[in-house]
Each structure stands twice: as structure tokens, then as C-alpha cells.
Amino acid sequence: MTLAWARAACSHPALSGVSRAHFGDLLEELAPRWEAARESALRQRRGQNRRRAAGAGPKRRLVFVDRLLVTLVHLRLGLPHAALAELYLVDRSTISNAVREVRPLLAARGFAVPNRPGIRLRTLEDLFAYADAEGVELLIDGTEVQVRRPKAGRPGRKAFVSGKKKQNTIKTTTFSDGQGRTLFSGVVRPGRMHDQTAVRSEGIAEQFRQYPDVKATVDEGYRGLANEFPDQVDAPPKKPKDDAPLGEHHAWRERRRHQSSARIHVEHTNAEYKQWRPLQRFTGRRETYTETHLAIAGLVSDRSARRPTRRKPGTELVLTRQAAC
């Protein structure tokens, strides 16, 4: 097995999770950042500037192209570092170092904006500023990923026990537009924390006050936000009492159906993340989950931002041919 064969195999979209054109864009974007970070680390280790010309010294077995490829394959399929090391005929520590170097670069990229190439959202403040400027209605939903159980006696062990899943989980919050395209995903919190508490701890209430024209559609888990911002946050309608007229129950079901139909797009966005193996069940160290989630969500946002915008069909009826008299 040659290095060229391993590189060709890992660059296939079925393994890397991205198209070759997308990979080329990532390579062009991240290579200068990786080189700058590497030179900074080397200078800090030496304690002085470089004394030999660039390229001197031992050669790296994996150049940046291969380091980016093994990181993408690891994120897409969750392959162990030892398996990737066998593929590239290197030591396992070489793959581990490559993933450790490239994953933060992918996580720091932020999230792509539809129809706005070059602009990326990295914080909740960026998201609300974009939604206010473009008139985008946000869809908000939380999702949980099962993680390994902390060791007995470790502080905060119960914080990861989800009351909904009955498992040890980590919770994240996804923000998408009306067509299910990722705008922001993060707010990483332990699974025990409530959905609404998670976004409030990130400062979402202050953002709604700062941008009164921004509107959002949420599920029942964000009822408190809907009560505080009734003109901005749309939550499912409250169920009428059992002794209410039958017509009210029918109207409630119909309103709830329409609200769920509008909110289903963010559910599809969360489903896109779960196509990547680490976000189905995370088996790594919980300390690296945030980087892993942000890296994958940023890659998913790149793909979703390229989707053509769907135009809403008009309701006007147009006569296509004259009827025979």
C-alpha cells in the first residue's frame, strides 16, 4: 500500500464526508493557518527565532494534505487512530497529533451563511445580527448525544445524566433558517441541563431584547422564552382543558400541526449532524466534544449553504389554456 493510494482512498467523499471541491476549499483555507500555528509552536519551544532555513531538519511523514484527510475521515466515520495509522503506514501517535492539530482549525471556522460567500457566523451575537439584517426567522431546537459515563466519585458525575434520555449525554442547541440550513450550532452543556436554561446561560434573552425584530420558532422546551417574548418567539399552542368544546380541541390540533410543520426543518438539520459517526454516540474524551461538534457542524453548514434557495409558490391561479365553449 502506497501513500498515494491511501491519499486517494481517504479523499473519496464516502470516507471524508466532503466533496473533492469542498476539500480543495478547506485545504486552501486552513493550510496557512496550520503553518502559522506550527511556526508559532516551534518558536515557543525554541525560545527564539528560526536559525535555519525553512525545510531543514527531519521531514514530516504526513504533510498537511494527509493530516486534513485523516482528520476528516476520523470525524466522518469515527475510525480509530490505529486503523488510520495502518492505512498510512505510520505510528498511531502521528495520527493522533494530526487530529489534535487540525480539529481546532475546523472548529474555529464558524458557520457558512447562505448566499453570502466569505461571511461566517461564530457567535450568538453574529447570528442575531445576521437574522436582524436579513430578516431571517430562526428555528431553534436542542439535541443530545450519548457520552461515556464519568468515573465513580468524580465531581459533577450526575450533571450528564439526561432526564429525557436516561443516559449520560451532552446537549447542544441548533439554529437554522426556514429551509433547514445551519446558521449556528453550539451552546454545549451537560445533558441534565434543560433546553431553555442552556440557551439562557448563553445570553439569548439579551439578544432578543437587543434585536426586537428577530423572530424564532421553538418547541415546548422553550415555553418560558415564548412567555417572556410573545411577539418574537413562537411556541406550540397550549392544550385546551378537557372540558373545553370539541371545536377548540380541533383548532388546537390544527395550530399545533402547522407549528410543527414549520419547525420540522431544524429537526432535519440535527439529523444531518447525526450522519457523522461521533455525533451518534461520542466515545472520546468529553473535553474534546465541543471541538468535534463545532468542526462537524461547520462542515455541514458549508454543504447546506450551497443549497439553492427554494422559492415559496404563489397562490395566484394562472389560466394555462382557454376552455372550450
mmCIF file of C-alpha atoms in Angstrom:
data_model
loop_
_atom_site.group_PDB
_atom_site.id
_atom_site.type_symbol
_atom_site.label_atom_id
_atom_site.label_comp_id
_atom_site.label_asym_id
_atom_site.label_seq_id
_atom_site.Cartn_x
_atom_site.Cartn_y
_atom_site.Cartn_z
ATOM 1 C CA MET A 1 0.000 0.000 0.000
ATOM 2 C CA THR A 2 1.464 3.346 -1.062
ATOM 3 C CA LEU A 3 0.955 6.830 0.327
ATOM 4 C CA ALA A 4 -0.681 7.916 -2.933
ATOM 5 C CA TRP A 5 -3.192 5.074 -2.697
ATOM 6 C CA ALA A 6 -4.064 5.957 0.916
ATOM 7 C CA ARG A 7 -4.492 9.607 -0.025
ATOM 8 C CA ALA A 8 -6.754 8.750 -2.968
ATOM 9 C CA ALA A 9 -8.875 6.442 -0.827
ATOM 10 C CA CYS A 10 -9.310 8.920 2.040
ATOM 11 C CA SER A 11 -10.212 11.751 -0.331
ATOM 12 C CA HIS A 12 -13.278 9.841 -1.563
ATOM 13 C CA PRO A 13 -16.470 11.586 -0.341
ATOM 14 C CA ALA A 14 -17.726 8.322 1.162
ATOM 15 C CA LEU A 15 -14.803 8.376 3.605
ATOM 16 C CA SER A 16 -14.094 12.077 4.089
ATOM 17 C CA GLY A 17 -17.706 13.258 4.136
ATOM 18 C CA VAL A 18 -16.973 16.187 1.805
ATOM 19 C CA SER A 19 -16.717 16.512 -1.955
ATOM 20 C CA ARG A 20 -13.318 16.892 -3.546
ATOM 21 C CA ALA A 21 -14.136 20.503 -4.486
ATOM 22 C CA HIS A 22 -15.081 21.189 -0.874
ATOM 23 C CA PHE A 23 -11.865 19.544 0.283
ATOM 24 C CA GLY A 24 -9.880 21.792 -2.040
ATOM 25 C CA ASP A 25 -11.514 24.859 -0.483
ATOM 26 C CA LEU A 26 -10.724 23.589 3.011
ATOM 27 C CA LEU A 27 -7.115 22.928 2.055
ATOM 28 C CA GLU A 28 -6.674 26.428 0.668
ATOM 29 C CA GLU A 29 -8.329 27.975 3.735
ATOM 30 C CA LEU A 30 -6.646 26.010 6.520
ATOM 31 C CA ALA A 31 -3.122 25.373 5.227
ATOM 32 C CA PRO A 32 -1.819 28.903 6.007
ATOM 33 C CA ARG A 33 -3.404 28.799 9.487
ATOM 34 C CA TRP A 34 -1.851 25.416 10.237
ATOM 35 C CA GLU A 35 1.555 26.571 9.067
ATOM 36 C CA ALA A 36 1.330 29.739 11.173
ATOM 37 C CA ALA A 37 0.272 27.765 14.257
ATOM 38 C CA ARG A 38 3.106 25.269 13.684
ATOM 39 C CA GLU A 39 5.723 28.010 13.347
ATOM 40 C CA SER A 40 4.395 29.710 16.485
ATOM 41 C CA ALA A 41 4.608 26.471 18.466
ATOM 42 C CA LEU A 42 8.149 25.812 17.227
ATOM 43 C CA ARG A 43 9.274 29.313 18.141
ATOM 44 C CA GLN A 44 7.777 28.990 21.606
ATOM 45 C CA ARG A 45 9.568 25.683 22.093
ATOM 46 C CA ARG A 46 12.910 27.091 20.893
ATOM 47 C CA GLY A 47 12.553 30.364 22.770
ATOM 48 C CA GLN A 48 13.989 32.252 19.793
ATOM 49 C CA ASN A 49 13.537 32.783 16.059
ATOM 50 C CA ARG A 50 14.434 30.150 13.476
ATOM 51 C CA ARG A 51 18.176 29.785 12.961
ATOM 52 C CA ARG A 52 17.980 27.506 9.905
ATOM 53 C CA ALA A 53 16.092 27.942 6.664
ATOM 54 C CA ALA A 54 12.565 26.590 6.414
ATOM 55 C CA GLY A 55 12.553 22.943 5.348
ATOM 56 C CA ALA A 56 15.694 21.962 7.227
ATOM 57 C CA GLY A 57 15.609 19.152 9.743
ATOM 58 C CA PRO A 58 13.651 15.878 9.695
ATOM 59 C CA LYS A 59 10.861 15.584 7.156
ATOM 60 C CA ARG A 60 7.300 15.068 8.285
ATOM 61 C CA ARG A 61 5.774 11.764 7.301
ATOM 62 C CA LEU A 62 2.342 13.365 6.869
ATOM 63 C CA VAL A 63 2.076 16.660 5.029
ATOM 64 C CA PHE A 64 -0.897 18.918 5.713
ATOM 65 C CA VAL A 65 -2.990 17.363 2.921
ATOM 66 C CA ASP A 66 -2.824 13.983 4.636
ATOM 67 C CA ARG A 67 -3.333 15.478 8.087
ATOM 68 C CA LEU A 68 -6.538 17.143 6.923
ATOM 69 C CA LEU A 69 -7.694 13.927 5.250
ATOM 70 C CA VAL A 70 -7.193 11.695 8.286
ATOM 71 C CA THR A 71 -8.981 14.249 10.470
ATOM 72 C CA LEU A 72 -11.981 14.333 8.126
ATOM 73 C CA VAL A 73 -12.139 10.537 7.938
ATOM 74 C CA HIS A 74 -11.938 10.308 11.719
ATOM 75 C CA LEU A 75 -14.749 12.867 12.084
ATOM 76 C CA ARG A 76 -16.916 11.240 9.429
ATOM 77 C CA LEU A 77 -16.613 7.565 10.356
ATOM 78 C CA GLY A 78 -15.079 7.614 13.816
ATOM 79 C CA LEU A 79 -12.265 5.296 12.695
ATOM 80 C CA PRO A 80 -9.692 4.623 15.433
ATOM 81 C CA HIS A 81 -6.357 6.345 15.108
ATOM 82 C CA ALA A 82 -4.653 2.947 14.973
ATOM 83 C CA ALA A 83 -6.650 1.960 11.884
ATOM 84 C CA LEU A 84 -5.726 5.173 10.079
ATOM 85 C CA ALA A 85 -2.109 4.635 11.097
ATOM 86 C CA GLU A 86 -2.132 1.234 9.394
ATOM 87 C CA LEU A 87 -3.571 2.840 6.277
ATOM 88 C CA TYR A 88 -0.778 5.426 6.106
ATOM 89 C CA LEU A 89 1.963 3.114 7.476
ATOM 90 C CA VAL A 90 2.791 5.488 10.334
ATOM 91 C CA ASP A 91 2.691 5.276 14.111
ATOM 92 C CA ARG A 92 -0.631 5.823 15.894
ATOM 93 C CA SER A 93 0.779 8.871 17.687
ATOM 94 C CA THR A 94 1.353 10.539 14.300
ATOM 95 C CA ILE A 95 -2.369 10.299 13.509
ATOM 96 C CA SER A 96 -3.298 11.466 16.998
ATOM 97 C CA ASN A 97 -1.072 14.524 16.645
ATOM 98 C CA ALA A 98 -2.539 15.291 13.227
ATOM 99 C CA VAL A 99 -6.119 15.154 14.520
ATOM 100 C CA ARG A 100 -5.155 17.225 17.551
ATOM 101 C CA GLU A 101 -3.684 19.923 15.300
ATOM 102 C CA VAL A 102 -6.353 20.094 12.579
ATOM 103 C CA ARG A 103 -9.567 19.644 14.581
ATOM 104 C CA PRO A 104 -9.288 23.059 16.345
ATOM 105 C CA LEU A 105 -8.797 24.732 12.963
ATOM 106 C CA LEU A 106 -12.021 23.168 11.678
ATOM 107 C CA ALA A 107 -13.876 24.091 14.868
ATOM 108 C CA ALA A 108 -12.805 27.747 14.660
ATOM 109 C CA ARG A 109 -14.120 28.235 11.119
ATOM 110 C CA GLY A 110 -17.660 29.148 12.183
ATOM 111 C CA PHE A 111 -20.786 28.589 10.105
ATOM 112 C CA ALA A 112 -21.401 29.469 6.470
ATOM 113 C CA VAL A 113 -24.156 31.899 5.501
ATOM 114 C CA PRO A 114 -26.427 31.059 2.538
ATOM 115 C CA ASN A 115 -25.861 33.299 -0.479
ATOM 116 C CA ARG A 116 -23.093 35.191 1.363
ATOM 117 C CA PRO A 117 -19.760 33.588 0.456
ATOM 118 C CA GLY A 118 -16.911 34.603 2.721
ATOM 119 C CA ILE A 119 -19.138 35.523 5.674
ATOM 120 C CA ARG A 120 -19.219 33.132 8.636
ATOM 121 C CA LEU A 121 -21.083 33.272 11.948
ATOM 122 C CA ARG A 122 -19.069 32.354 15.030
ATOM 123 C CA THR A 123 -21.083 33.634 17.993
ATOM 124 C CA LEU A 124 -24.693 34.065 19.057
ATOM 125 C CA GLU A 125 -24.244 37.813 18.616
ATOM 126 C CA ASP A 126 -23.227 37.276 14.979
ATOM 127 C CA LEU A 127 -26.282 35.083 14.443
ATOM 128 C CA PHE A 128 -28.803 37.623 15.739
ATOM 129 C CA ALA A 129 -27.146 40.488 13.879
ATOM 130 C CA TYR A 130 -27.387 38.473 10.663
ATOM 131 C CA ALA A 131 -31.018 37.472 11.306
ATOM 132 C CA ASP A 132 -31.956 41.094 12.020
ATOM 133 C CA ALA A 133 -30.215 42.434 8.903
ATOM 134 C CA GLU A 134 -31.542 39.757 6.546
ATOM 135 C CA GLY A 135 -34.995 39.294 8.084
ATOM 136 C CA VAL A 136 -34.413 35.578 8.728
ATOM 137 C CA GLU A 137 -36.752 33.748 11.096
ATOM 138 C CA LEU A 138 -34.779 31.378 13.307
ATOM 139 C CA LEU A 139 -35.699 27.792 14.121
ATOM 140 C CA ILE A 140 -34.287 26.616 17.461
ATOM 141 C CA ASP A 141 -34.029 23.081 18.775
ATOM 142 C CA GLY A 142 -31.819 21.114 21.152
ATOM 143 C CA THR A 143 -30.279 17.712 20.570
ATOM 144 C CA GLU A 144 -28.389 15.262 22.780
ATOM 145 C CA VAL A 145 -25.512 12.866 22.120
ATOM 146 C CA GLN A 146 -24.690 9.959 24.409
ATOM 147 C CA VAL A 147 -21.236 10.131 26.001
ATOM 148 C CA ARG A 148 -19.209 7.876 28.262
ATOM 149 C CA ARG A 149 -20.196 7.792 31.923
ATOM 150 C CA PRO A 150 -17.783 9.629 34.250
ATOM 151 C CA LYS A 151 -15.886 7.557 36.774
ATOM 152 C CA ALA A 152 -17.446 6.951 40.170
ATOM 153 C CA GLY A 153 -16.685 9.607 42.742
ATOM 154 C CA ARG A 154 -15.774 12.248 40.164
ATOM 155 C CA PRO A 155 -17.356 15.686 40.856
ATOM 156 C CA GLY A 156 -20.245 16.568 38.553
ATOM 157 C CA ARG A 157 -20.970 12.991 37.602
ATOM 158 C CA LYS A 158 -24.743 13.459 37.786
ATOM 159 C CA ALA A 159 -24.645 16.582 35.625
ATOM 160 C CA PHE A 160 -24.504 14.490 32.453
ATOM 161 C CA VAL A 161 -27.498 12.265 33.280
ATOM 162 C CA SER A 162 -30.316 13.339 30.944
ATOM 163 C CA GLY A 163 -33.804 13.178 32.382
ATOM 164 C CA LYS A 164 -35.187 12.674 28.883
ATOM 165 C CA LYS A 165 -32.749 10.095 27.516
ATOM 166 C CA LYS A 166 -31.997 8.386 30.844
ATOM 167 C CA GLN A 167 -28.380 8.283 29.692
ATOM 168 C CA ASN A 168 -25.179 10.271 30.096
ATOM 169 C CA THR A 169 -25.424 12.896 27.357
ATOM 170 C CA ILE A 170 -24.116 16.246 26.191
ATOM 171 C CA LYS A 171 -26.666 18.745 24.898
ATOM 172 C CA THR A 172 -26.245 21.230 22.066
ATOM 173 C CA THR A 173 -28.592 23.790 20.508
ATOM 174 C CA THR A 174 -29.095 24.232 16.773
ATOM 175 C CA PHE A 175 -30.247 27.396 14.986
ATOM 176 C CA SER A 176 -31.363 27.080 11.363
ATOM 177 C CA ASP A 177 -33.359 29.069 8.840
ATOM 178 C CA GLY A 178 -36.723 28.125 7.395
ATOM 179 C CA GLN A 179 -35.108 25.750 4.901
ATOM 180 C CA GLY A 180 -33.117 23.725 7.417
ATOM 181 C CA ARG A 181 -29.744 25.284 6.668
ATOM 182 C CA THR A 182 -27.378 25.528 9.629
ATOM 183 C CA LEU A 183 -26.748 29.074 10.826
ATOM 184 C CA PHE A 184 -25.290 28.294 14.245
ATOM 185 C CA SER A 185 -24.839 25.229 16.427
ATOM 186 C CA GLY A 186 -23.248 25.110 19.821
ATOM 187 C CA VAL A 187 -24.233 26.091 23.372
ATOM 188 C CA VAL A 188 -22.648 22.841 24.588
ATOM 189 C CA ARG A 189 -23.956 21.930 28.035
ATOM 190 C CA PRO A 190 -24.273 18.771 30.180
ATOM 191 C CA GLY A 191 -27.317 16.650 29.362
ATOM 192 C CA ARG A 192 -29.026 17.281 32.701
ATOM 193 C CA MET A 193 -29.497 20.973 31.897
ATOM 194 C CA HIS A 194 -32.864 22.000 30.449
ATOM 195 C CA ASP A 195 -33.009 23.251 26.849
ATOM 196 C CA GLN A 196 -34.224 26.697 27.871
ATOM 197 C CA THR A 197 -31.669 27.030 30.668
ATOM 198 C CA ALA A 198 -28.868 26.191 28.240
ATOM 199 C CA VAL A 199 -29.677 28.999 25.799
ATOM 200 C CA ARG A 200 -30.435 31.454 28.604
ATOM 201 C CA SER A 201 -27.000 30.804 30.094
ATOM 202 C CA GLU A 202 -25.563 31.716 26.680
ATOM 203 C CA GLY A 203 -27.369 35.091 26.739
ATOM 204 C CA ILE A 204 -30.199 34.521 24.270
ATOM 205 C CA ALA A 205 -32.653 36.663 26.246
ATOM 206 C CA GLU A 206 -30.331 39.673 25.942
ATOM 207 C CA GLN A 207 -30.106 39.094 22.190
ATOM 208 C CA PHE A 208 -33.890 39.091 21.826
ATOM 209 C CA ARG A 209 -34.032 42.385 23.748
ATOM 210 C CA GLN A 210 -31.278 43.908 21.609
ATOM 211 C CA TYR A 211 -32.916 42.779 18.336
ATOM 212 C CA PRO A 212 -36.704 43.137 18.824
ATOM 213 C CA ASP A 213 -37.425 42.374 15.158
ATOM 214 C CA VAL A 214 -35.829 38.910 15.230
ATOM 215 C CA LYS A 215 -38.397 36.112 15.432
ATOM 216 C CA ALA A 216 -37.922 32.442 16.276
ATOM 217 C CA THR A 217 -39.945 29.223 16.239
ATOM 218 C CA VAL A 218 -39.335 26.773 19.099
ATOM 219 C CA ASP A 219 -40.764 23.639 20.675
ATOM 220 C CA GLU A 220 -42.351 23.152 24.089
ATOM 221 C CA GLY A 221 -38.965 23.113 25.813
ATOM 222 C CA TYR A 222 -38.647 26.876 25.290
ATOM 223 C CA ARG A 223 -42.069 27.833 26.673
ATOM 224 C CA GLY A 224 -40.506 30.303 29.111
ATOM 225 C CA LEU A 225 -38.873 32.250 26.260
ATOM 226 C CA ALA A 226 -42.201 32.380 24.424
ATOM 227 C CA ASN A 227 -43.904 33.731 27.556
ATOM 228 C CA GLU A 228 -41.203 36.392 28.011
ATOM 229 C CA PHE A 229 -41.072 37.389 24.333
ATOM 230 C CA PRO A 230 -44.578 36.626 22.977
ATOM 231 C CA ASP A 231 -44.121 38.832 19.900
ATOM 232 C CA GLN A 232 -40.810 37.231 18.915
ATOM 233 C CA VAL A 233 -40.841 33.576 19.994
ATOM 234 C CA ASP A 234 -43.490 31.208 18.632
ATOM 235 C CA ALA A 235 -44.054 28.092 20.773
ATOM 236 C CA PRO A 236 -46.656 25.350 20.286
ATOM 237 C CA PRO A 237 -50.169 26.425 21.361
ATOM 238 C CA LYS A 238 -51.292 25.397 24.822
ATOM 239 C CA LYS A 239 -53.639 22.445 25.017
ATOM 240 C CA PRO A 240 -57.211 23.403 25.988
ATOM 241 C CA LYS A 241 -58.808 21.943 29.079
ATOM 242 C CA ASP A 242 -60.522 18.573 28.871
ATOM 243 C CA ASP A 243 -63.981 20.130 29.305
ATOM 244 C CA ALA A 244 -63.406 22.671 26.506
ATOM 245 C CA PRO A 245 -65.686 22.474 23.445
ATOM 246 C CA LEU A 246 -64.697 19.931 20.788
ATOM 247 C CA GLY A 247 -64.096 22.736 18.300
ATOM 248 C CA GLU A 248 -61.330 24.184 20.474
ATOM 249 C CA HIS A 249 -59.577 20.800 20.550
ATOM 250 C CA HIS A 250 -59.762 20.541 16.750
ATOM 251 C CA ALA A 251 -58.448 24.091 16.359
ATOM 252 C CA TRP A 252 -55.620 23.357 18.807
ATOM 253 C CA ARG A 253 -54.563 20.242 16.871
ATOM 254 C CA GLU A 254 -54.585 22.181 13.607
ATOM 255 C CA ARG A 255 -52.492 25.059 15.028
ATOM 256 C CA ARG A 256 -50.077 22.580 16.572
ATOM 257 C CA ARG A 257 -49.751 20.747 13.264
ATOM 258 C CA HIS A 258 -48.919 23.979 11.422
ATOM 259 C CA GLN A 259 -46.359 24.947 14.067
ATOM 260 C CA SER A 260 -44.714 21.513 13.924
ATOM 261 C CA SER A 261 -44.633 21.673 10.132
ATOM 262 C CA ALA A 262 -42.740 24.963 10.315
ATOM 263 C CA ARG A 263 -40.342 23.644 12.961
ATOM 264 C CA ILE A 264 -39.544 20.289 11.317
ATOM 265 C CA HIS A 265 -36.724 21.821 9.255
ATOM 266 C CA VAL A 266 -34.476 22.267 12.287
ATOM 267 C CA GLU A 267 -35.120 18.609 13.155
ATOM 268 C CA HIS A 268 -33.775 17.722 9.713
ATOM 269 C CA THR A 269 -30.725 19.880 10.437
ATOM 270 C CA ASN A 270 -29.999 17.905 13.594
ATOM 271 C CA ALA A 271 -30.420 14.707 11.579
ATOM 272 C CA GLU A 272 -27.635 15.886 9.236
ATOM 273 C CA TYR A 273 -25.231 16.029 12.171
ATOM 274 C CA LYS A 274 -26.151 12.507 13.222
ATOM 275 C CA GLN A 275 -24.919 11.198 9.864
ATOM 276 C CA TRP A 276 -21.398 11.746 11.227
ATOM 277 C CA ARG A 277 -20.431 8.842 13.479
ATOM 278 C CA PRO A 278 -19.033 10.754 16.502
ATOM 279 C CA LEU A 279 -22.333 12.619 16.912
ATOM 280 C CA GLN A 280 -24.332 9.393 17.010
ATOM 281 C CA ARG A 281 -22.554 8.216 20.165
ATOM 282 C CA PHE A 282 -19.432 10.006 21.284
ATOM 283 C CA THR A 283 -16.818 7.607 22.655
ATOM 284 C CA GLY A 284 -13.927 10.051 23.015
ATOM 285 C CA ARG A 285 -12.998 12.270 25.917
ATOM 286 C CA ARG A 286 -15.793 14.651 26.859
ATOM 287 C CA GLU A 287 -13.286 17.514 26.911
ATOM 288 C CA THR A 288 -12.916 17.227 23.127
ATOM 289 C CA TYR A 289 -16.643 17.023 22.342
ATOM 290 C CA THR A 290 -17.090 20.772 21.833
ATOM 291 C CA GLU A 291 -14.308 20.885 19.225
ATOM 292 C CA THR A 292 -15.675 17.806 17.493
ATOM 293 C CA HIS A 293 -19.222 19.147 17.355
ATOM 294 C CA LEU A 294 -18.187 22.584 16.077
ATOM 295 C CA ALA A 295 -15.920 21.053 13.433
ATOM 296 C CA ILE A 296 -18.671 18.766 12.117
ATOM 297 C CA ALA A 297 -21.391 21.423 12.294
ATOM 298 C CA GLY A 298 -19.182 23.848 10.365
ATOM 299 C CA LEU A 299 -18.655 21.275 7.610
ATOM 300 C CA VAL A 300 -22.393 20.560 7.460
ATOM 301 C CA SER A 301 -23.109 24.290 7.213
ATOM 302 C CA ASP A 302 -20.768 24.537 4.212
ATOM 303 C CA ARG A 303 -22.817 21.925 2.391
ATOM 304 C CA SER A 304 -26.213 23.322 3.398
ATOM 305 C CA ALA A 305 -25.244 26.888 2.458
ATOM 306 C CA ARG A 306 -24.675 25.726 -1.119
ATOM 307 C CA ARG A 307 -28.248 24.518 -1.498
ATOM 308 C CA PRO A 308 -30.325 26.711 -3.795
ATOM 309 C CA THR A 309 -32.911 28.815 -2.026
ATOM 310 C CA ARG A 310 -36.382 27.416 -2.510
ATOM 311 C CA ARG A 311 -38.916 29.984 -3.595
ATOM 312 C CA LYS A 312 -42.303 29.891 -1.959
ATOM 313 C CA PRO A 313 -45.009 29.069 -4.517
ATOM 314 C CA GLY A 314 -47.514 31.783 -5.165
ATOM 315 C CA THR A 315 -51.222 31.309 -4.559
ATOM 316 C CA GLU A 316 -52.382 33.126 -7.663
ATOM 317 C CA LEU A 317 -54.120 30.873 -10.202
ATOM 318 C CA VAL A 318 -53.000 31.327 -13.815
ATOM 319 C CA LEU A 319 -55.139 30.140 -16.726
ATOM 320 C CA THR A 320 -52.953 27.953 -18.912
ATOM 321 C CA ARG A 321 -55.335 27.484 -21.826
ATOM 322 C CA GLN A 322 -58.718 28.726 -22.930
ATOM 323 C CA ALA A 323 -61.570 26.434 -22.077
ATOM 324 C CA ALA A 324 -63.700 25.262 -25.000
ATOM 325 C CA CYS A 325 -67.125 26.901 -25.093
#
